[in-house]
Short mmCIF file of C-alpha atoms and ligand atoms in Angstrom, two decimals:
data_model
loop_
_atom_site.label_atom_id
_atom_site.label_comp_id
_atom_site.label_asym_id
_atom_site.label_seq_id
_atom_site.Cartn_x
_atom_site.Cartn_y
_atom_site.Cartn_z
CA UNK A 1 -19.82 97.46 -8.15
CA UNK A 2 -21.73 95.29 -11.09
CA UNK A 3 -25.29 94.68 -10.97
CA UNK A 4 -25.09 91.16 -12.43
CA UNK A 5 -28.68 88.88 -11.45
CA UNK A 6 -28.43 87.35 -8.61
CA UNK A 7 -26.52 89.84 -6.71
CA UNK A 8 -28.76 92.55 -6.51
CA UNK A 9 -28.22 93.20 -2.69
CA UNK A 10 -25.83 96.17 -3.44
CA UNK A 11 -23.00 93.99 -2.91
CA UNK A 12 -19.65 94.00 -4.89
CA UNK A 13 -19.08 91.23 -7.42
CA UNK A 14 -16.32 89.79 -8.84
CA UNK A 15 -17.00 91.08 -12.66
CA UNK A 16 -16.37 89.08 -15.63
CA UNK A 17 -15.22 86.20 -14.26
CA UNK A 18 -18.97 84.44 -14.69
CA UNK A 19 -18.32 83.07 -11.35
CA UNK A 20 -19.78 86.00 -9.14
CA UNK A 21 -18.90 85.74 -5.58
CA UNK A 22 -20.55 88.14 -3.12
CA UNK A 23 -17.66 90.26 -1.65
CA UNK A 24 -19.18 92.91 0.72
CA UNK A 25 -20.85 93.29 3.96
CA UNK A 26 -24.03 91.10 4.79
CA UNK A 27 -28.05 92.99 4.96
CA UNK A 28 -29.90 92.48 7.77
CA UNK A 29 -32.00 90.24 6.83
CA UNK A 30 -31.16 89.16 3.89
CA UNK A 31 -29.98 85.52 3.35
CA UNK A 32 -26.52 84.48 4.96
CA UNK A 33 -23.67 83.93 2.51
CA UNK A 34 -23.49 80.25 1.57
CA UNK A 35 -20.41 78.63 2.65
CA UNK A 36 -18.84 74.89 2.78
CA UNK A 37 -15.50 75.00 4.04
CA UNK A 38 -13.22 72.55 6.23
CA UNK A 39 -13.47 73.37 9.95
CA UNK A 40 -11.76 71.24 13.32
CA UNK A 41 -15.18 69.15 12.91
CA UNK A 42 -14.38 67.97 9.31
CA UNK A 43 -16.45 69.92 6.20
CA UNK A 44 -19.45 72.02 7.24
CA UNK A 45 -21.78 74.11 5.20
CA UNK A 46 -23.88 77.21 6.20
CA UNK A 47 -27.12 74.74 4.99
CA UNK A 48 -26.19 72.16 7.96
CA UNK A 49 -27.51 74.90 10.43
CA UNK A 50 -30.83 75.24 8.76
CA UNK A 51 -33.41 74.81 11.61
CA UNK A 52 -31.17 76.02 14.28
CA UNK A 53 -29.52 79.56 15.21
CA UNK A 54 -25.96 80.25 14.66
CA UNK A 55 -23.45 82.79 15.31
CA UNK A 56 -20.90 83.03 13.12
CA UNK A 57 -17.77 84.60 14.87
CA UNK A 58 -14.92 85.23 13.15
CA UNK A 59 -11.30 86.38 14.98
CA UNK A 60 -8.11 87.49 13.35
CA UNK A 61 -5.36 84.89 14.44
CA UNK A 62 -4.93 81.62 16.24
CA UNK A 63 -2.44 81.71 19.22
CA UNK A 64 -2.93 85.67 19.99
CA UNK A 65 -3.97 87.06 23.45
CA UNK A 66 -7.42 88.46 23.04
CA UNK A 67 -8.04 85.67 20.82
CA UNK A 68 -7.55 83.70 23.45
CA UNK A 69 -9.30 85.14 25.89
CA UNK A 70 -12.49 85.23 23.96
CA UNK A 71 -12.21 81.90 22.89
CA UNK A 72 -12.10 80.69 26.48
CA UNK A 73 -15.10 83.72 26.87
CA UNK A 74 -17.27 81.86 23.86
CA UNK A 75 -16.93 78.13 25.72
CA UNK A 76 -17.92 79.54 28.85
CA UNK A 77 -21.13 80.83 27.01
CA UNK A 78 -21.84 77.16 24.64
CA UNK A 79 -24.04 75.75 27.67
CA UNK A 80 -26.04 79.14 27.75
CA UNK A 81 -26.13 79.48 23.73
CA UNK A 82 -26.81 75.58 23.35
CA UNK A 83 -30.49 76.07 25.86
CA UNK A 84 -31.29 78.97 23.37
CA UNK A 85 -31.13 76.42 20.54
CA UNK A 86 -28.19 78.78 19.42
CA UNK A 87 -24.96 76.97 17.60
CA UNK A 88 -21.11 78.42 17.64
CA UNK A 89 -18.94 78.22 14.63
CA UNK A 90 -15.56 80.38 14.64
CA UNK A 91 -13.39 81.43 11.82
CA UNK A 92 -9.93 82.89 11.25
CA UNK A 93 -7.76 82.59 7.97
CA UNK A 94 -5.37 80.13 9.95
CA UNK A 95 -5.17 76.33 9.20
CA UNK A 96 -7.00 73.27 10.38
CA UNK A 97 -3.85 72.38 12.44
CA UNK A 98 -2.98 75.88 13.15
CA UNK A 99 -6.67 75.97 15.33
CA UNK A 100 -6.26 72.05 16.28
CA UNK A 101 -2.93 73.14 18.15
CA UNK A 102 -4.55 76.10 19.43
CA UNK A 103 -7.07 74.24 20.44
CA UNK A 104 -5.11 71.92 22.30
CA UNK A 105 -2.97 74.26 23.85
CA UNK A 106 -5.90 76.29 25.76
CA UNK A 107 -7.04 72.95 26.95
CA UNK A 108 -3.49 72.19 28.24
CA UNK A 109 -2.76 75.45 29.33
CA UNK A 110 -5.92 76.65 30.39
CA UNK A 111 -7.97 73.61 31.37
CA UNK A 112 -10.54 75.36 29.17
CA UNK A 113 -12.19 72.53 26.52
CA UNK A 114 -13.29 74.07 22.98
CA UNK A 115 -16.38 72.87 21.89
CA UNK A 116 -16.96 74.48 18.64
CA UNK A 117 -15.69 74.02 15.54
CA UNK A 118 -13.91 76.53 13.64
CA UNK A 119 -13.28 77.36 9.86
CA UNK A 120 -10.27 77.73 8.49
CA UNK A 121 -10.41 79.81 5.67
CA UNK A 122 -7.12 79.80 3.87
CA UNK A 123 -8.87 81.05 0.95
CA UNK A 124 -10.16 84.14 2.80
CA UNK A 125 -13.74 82.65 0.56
CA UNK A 126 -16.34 83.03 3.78
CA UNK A 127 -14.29 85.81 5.21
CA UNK A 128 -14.92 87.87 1.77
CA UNK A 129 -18.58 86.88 1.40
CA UNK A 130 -19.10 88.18 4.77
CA UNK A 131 -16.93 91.11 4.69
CA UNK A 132 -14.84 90.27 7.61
CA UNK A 133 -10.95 91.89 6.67
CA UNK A 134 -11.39 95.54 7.05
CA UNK A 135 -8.32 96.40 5.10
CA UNK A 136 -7.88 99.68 7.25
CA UNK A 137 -6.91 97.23 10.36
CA UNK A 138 -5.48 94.10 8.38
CA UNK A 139 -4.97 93.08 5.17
CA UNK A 140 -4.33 89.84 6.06
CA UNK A 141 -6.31 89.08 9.42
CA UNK A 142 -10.46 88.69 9.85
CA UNK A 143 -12.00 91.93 12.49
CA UNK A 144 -14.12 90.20 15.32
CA UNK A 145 -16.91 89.65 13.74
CA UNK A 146 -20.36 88.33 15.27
CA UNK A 147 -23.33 87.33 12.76
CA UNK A 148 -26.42 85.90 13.85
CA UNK A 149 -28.17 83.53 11.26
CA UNK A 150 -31.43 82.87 12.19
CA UNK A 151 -33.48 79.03 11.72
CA UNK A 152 -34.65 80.53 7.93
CA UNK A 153 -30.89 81.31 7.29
CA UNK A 154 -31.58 84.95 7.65
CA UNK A 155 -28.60 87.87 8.94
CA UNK A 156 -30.31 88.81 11.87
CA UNK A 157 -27.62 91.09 13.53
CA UNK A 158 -24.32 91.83 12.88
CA UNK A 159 -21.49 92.75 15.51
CA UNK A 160 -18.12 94.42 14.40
CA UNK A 161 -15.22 94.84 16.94
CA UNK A 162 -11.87 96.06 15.95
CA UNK A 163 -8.46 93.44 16.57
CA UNK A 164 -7.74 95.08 20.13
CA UNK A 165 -11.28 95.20 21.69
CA UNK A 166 -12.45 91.67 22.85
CA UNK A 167 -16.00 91.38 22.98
CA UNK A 168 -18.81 90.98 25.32
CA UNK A 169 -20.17 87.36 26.13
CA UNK A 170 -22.99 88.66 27.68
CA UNK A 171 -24.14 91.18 25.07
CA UNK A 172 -24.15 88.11 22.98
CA UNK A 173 -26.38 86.53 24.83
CA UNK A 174 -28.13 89.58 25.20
CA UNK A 175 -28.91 90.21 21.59
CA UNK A 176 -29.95 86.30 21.42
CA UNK A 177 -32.65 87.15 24.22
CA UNK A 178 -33.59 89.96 22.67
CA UNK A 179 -33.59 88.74 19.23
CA UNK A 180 -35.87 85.59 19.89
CA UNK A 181 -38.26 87.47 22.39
CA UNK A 182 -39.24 89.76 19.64
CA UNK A 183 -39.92 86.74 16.92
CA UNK A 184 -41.59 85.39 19.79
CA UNK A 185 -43.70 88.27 21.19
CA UNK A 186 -43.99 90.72 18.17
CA UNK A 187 -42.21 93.97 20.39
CA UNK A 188 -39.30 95.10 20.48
CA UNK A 189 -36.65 95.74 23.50
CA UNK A 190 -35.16 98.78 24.78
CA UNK A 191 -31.79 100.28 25.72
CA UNK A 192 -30.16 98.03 28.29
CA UNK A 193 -33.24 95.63 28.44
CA UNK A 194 -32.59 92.15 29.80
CA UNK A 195 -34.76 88.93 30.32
CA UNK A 196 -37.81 89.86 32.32
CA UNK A 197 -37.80 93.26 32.20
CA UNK A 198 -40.36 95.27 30.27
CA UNK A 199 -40.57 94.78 26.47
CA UNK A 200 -41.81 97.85 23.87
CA UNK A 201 -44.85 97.86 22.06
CA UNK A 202 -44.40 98.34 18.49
CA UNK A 203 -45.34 102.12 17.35
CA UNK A 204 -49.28 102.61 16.41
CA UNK A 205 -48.65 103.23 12.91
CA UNK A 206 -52.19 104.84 12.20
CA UNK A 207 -53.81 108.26 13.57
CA UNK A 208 -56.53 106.05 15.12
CA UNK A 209 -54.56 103.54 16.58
CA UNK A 210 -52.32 106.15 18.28
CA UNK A 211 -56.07 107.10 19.70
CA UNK A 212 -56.75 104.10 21.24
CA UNK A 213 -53.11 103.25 22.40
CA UNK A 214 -53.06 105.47 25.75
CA UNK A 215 -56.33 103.31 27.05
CA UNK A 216 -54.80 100.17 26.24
CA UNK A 217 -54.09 99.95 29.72
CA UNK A 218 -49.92 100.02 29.56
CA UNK A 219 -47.00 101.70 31.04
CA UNK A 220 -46.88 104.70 28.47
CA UNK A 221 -44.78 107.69 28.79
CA UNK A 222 -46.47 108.73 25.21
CA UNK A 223 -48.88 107.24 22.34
CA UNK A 224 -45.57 106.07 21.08
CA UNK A 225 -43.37 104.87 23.82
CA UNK A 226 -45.72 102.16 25.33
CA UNK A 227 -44.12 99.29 27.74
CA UNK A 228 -45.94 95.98 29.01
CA UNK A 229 -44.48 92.89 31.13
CA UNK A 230 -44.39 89.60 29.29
C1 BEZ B 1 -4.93 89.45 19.91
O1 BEZ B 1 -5.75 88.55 19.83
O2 BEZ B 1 -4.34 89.69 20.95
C2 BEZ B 1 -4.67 90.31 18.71
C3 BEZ B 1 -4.75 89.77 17.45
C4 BEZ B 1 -4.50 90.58 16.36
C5 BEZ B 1 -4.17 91.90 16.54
C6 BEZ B 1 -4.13 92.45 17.82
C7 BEZ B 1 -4.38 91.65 18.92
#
């Protein structure tokens, strides 16, 4: 751990070198790792999603099954992520042509077109900034990894699944919901909540506000635990 300016988020450096690179695990946020590295849609930087949401999805090998299955899962989901202004980029330390014949082959094989672009990051440089190898599972492969960079190029949420779980397209979209309902709103949402059902009023975070909250005219259980329709 060195405590060199400009990476004062906790993070380990690379010491010594001059060249710092940040090498652990993304804040909540805190800004997203800067990246430019080549993808199947030529160079892209983290800075060409400014204005828009992203998730950032990482998986640990081209031409694997649950790979595959989730990357069929994720194109499924682009229509639904595209109307929540939400982009898709995937990673895995494989090669351009490694993912282009991937690529291909689900669309051959599966019928299943991949609309996203996806890193390939030889270099392992974006999957150390964003602590993606978990060398207890892989020294050499990227965990399923979700991050969700908001429009300001904040971490927003973070999801990590081990190599044999496949994740959940739906709690994706989920967390998106939830995520830009409480930008949108100010509250937050509870346990198992889904569009349209009833979103949390922050806490009252003052003796006197924890007064008035029970006559505020919503669905409390407690001063604390207040609900309201949108
Ligand atoms: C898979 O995608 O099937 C997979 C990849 C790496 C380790 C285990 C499973």
């Amino acid at each position: 751990m060195c405590d060199h300016e400009g990476c004062e988020c906790g993070c380990h450096c690379c010491c010594g070198s001059g060249d710092e690179k940040h090498v652990g695990l993304p804040r909540l946020n805190q800004p997203a790792p800067a990246f430019e590295a080549p993808t199947t849609h030529g160079t892209l930087r983290l800075s060409d999603y400014e204005g828009s949401w992203l998730i950032l999805f990482s998986h640990p090998a081209d031409f694997t099954p649950v790979c595959t299955t989730e990357f069929i899962a994720f194109a499924e989901i682009y229509p639904e992520l595209q109307k929540r202004g939400v982009e898709l980029l995937g990673l895995s330390v494989d090669s351009v042509y490694a993912h282009i014949a991937w690529i291909r082959n689900i669309e051959e094989k599966m019928g299943v077109k991949i609309p996203f672009p996806v890193i390939a990051d030889l270099n392992k440089e974006v999957a150390s900034a964003y602590g993606m190898v978990m060398p207890g599972e892989s020294t050499t492969e990227a965990s399923r990894c979700v991050f969700v960079i908001d429009p300001k190029g904040l971490v927003r949420a973070m999801i990590y699944y081990p190599l044999t779980s496949g994740r959940n397209m739906q709690e994706i979209l989920r967390l998106i919901d939830s995520l830009q309902t409480s930008d949108k709103y100010q509250v937050a949402t509870p346990a198992n909540w889904k569009p349209g059902d009833k979103v949390i009023i922050p806490a009252p975070k003052t003796q006197e506000a924890a007064e008035v909250r029970l006559s505020e005219g919503h669905e409390c259980v407690d001063w604390y635990l207040c609900k309201k329709n949108l």
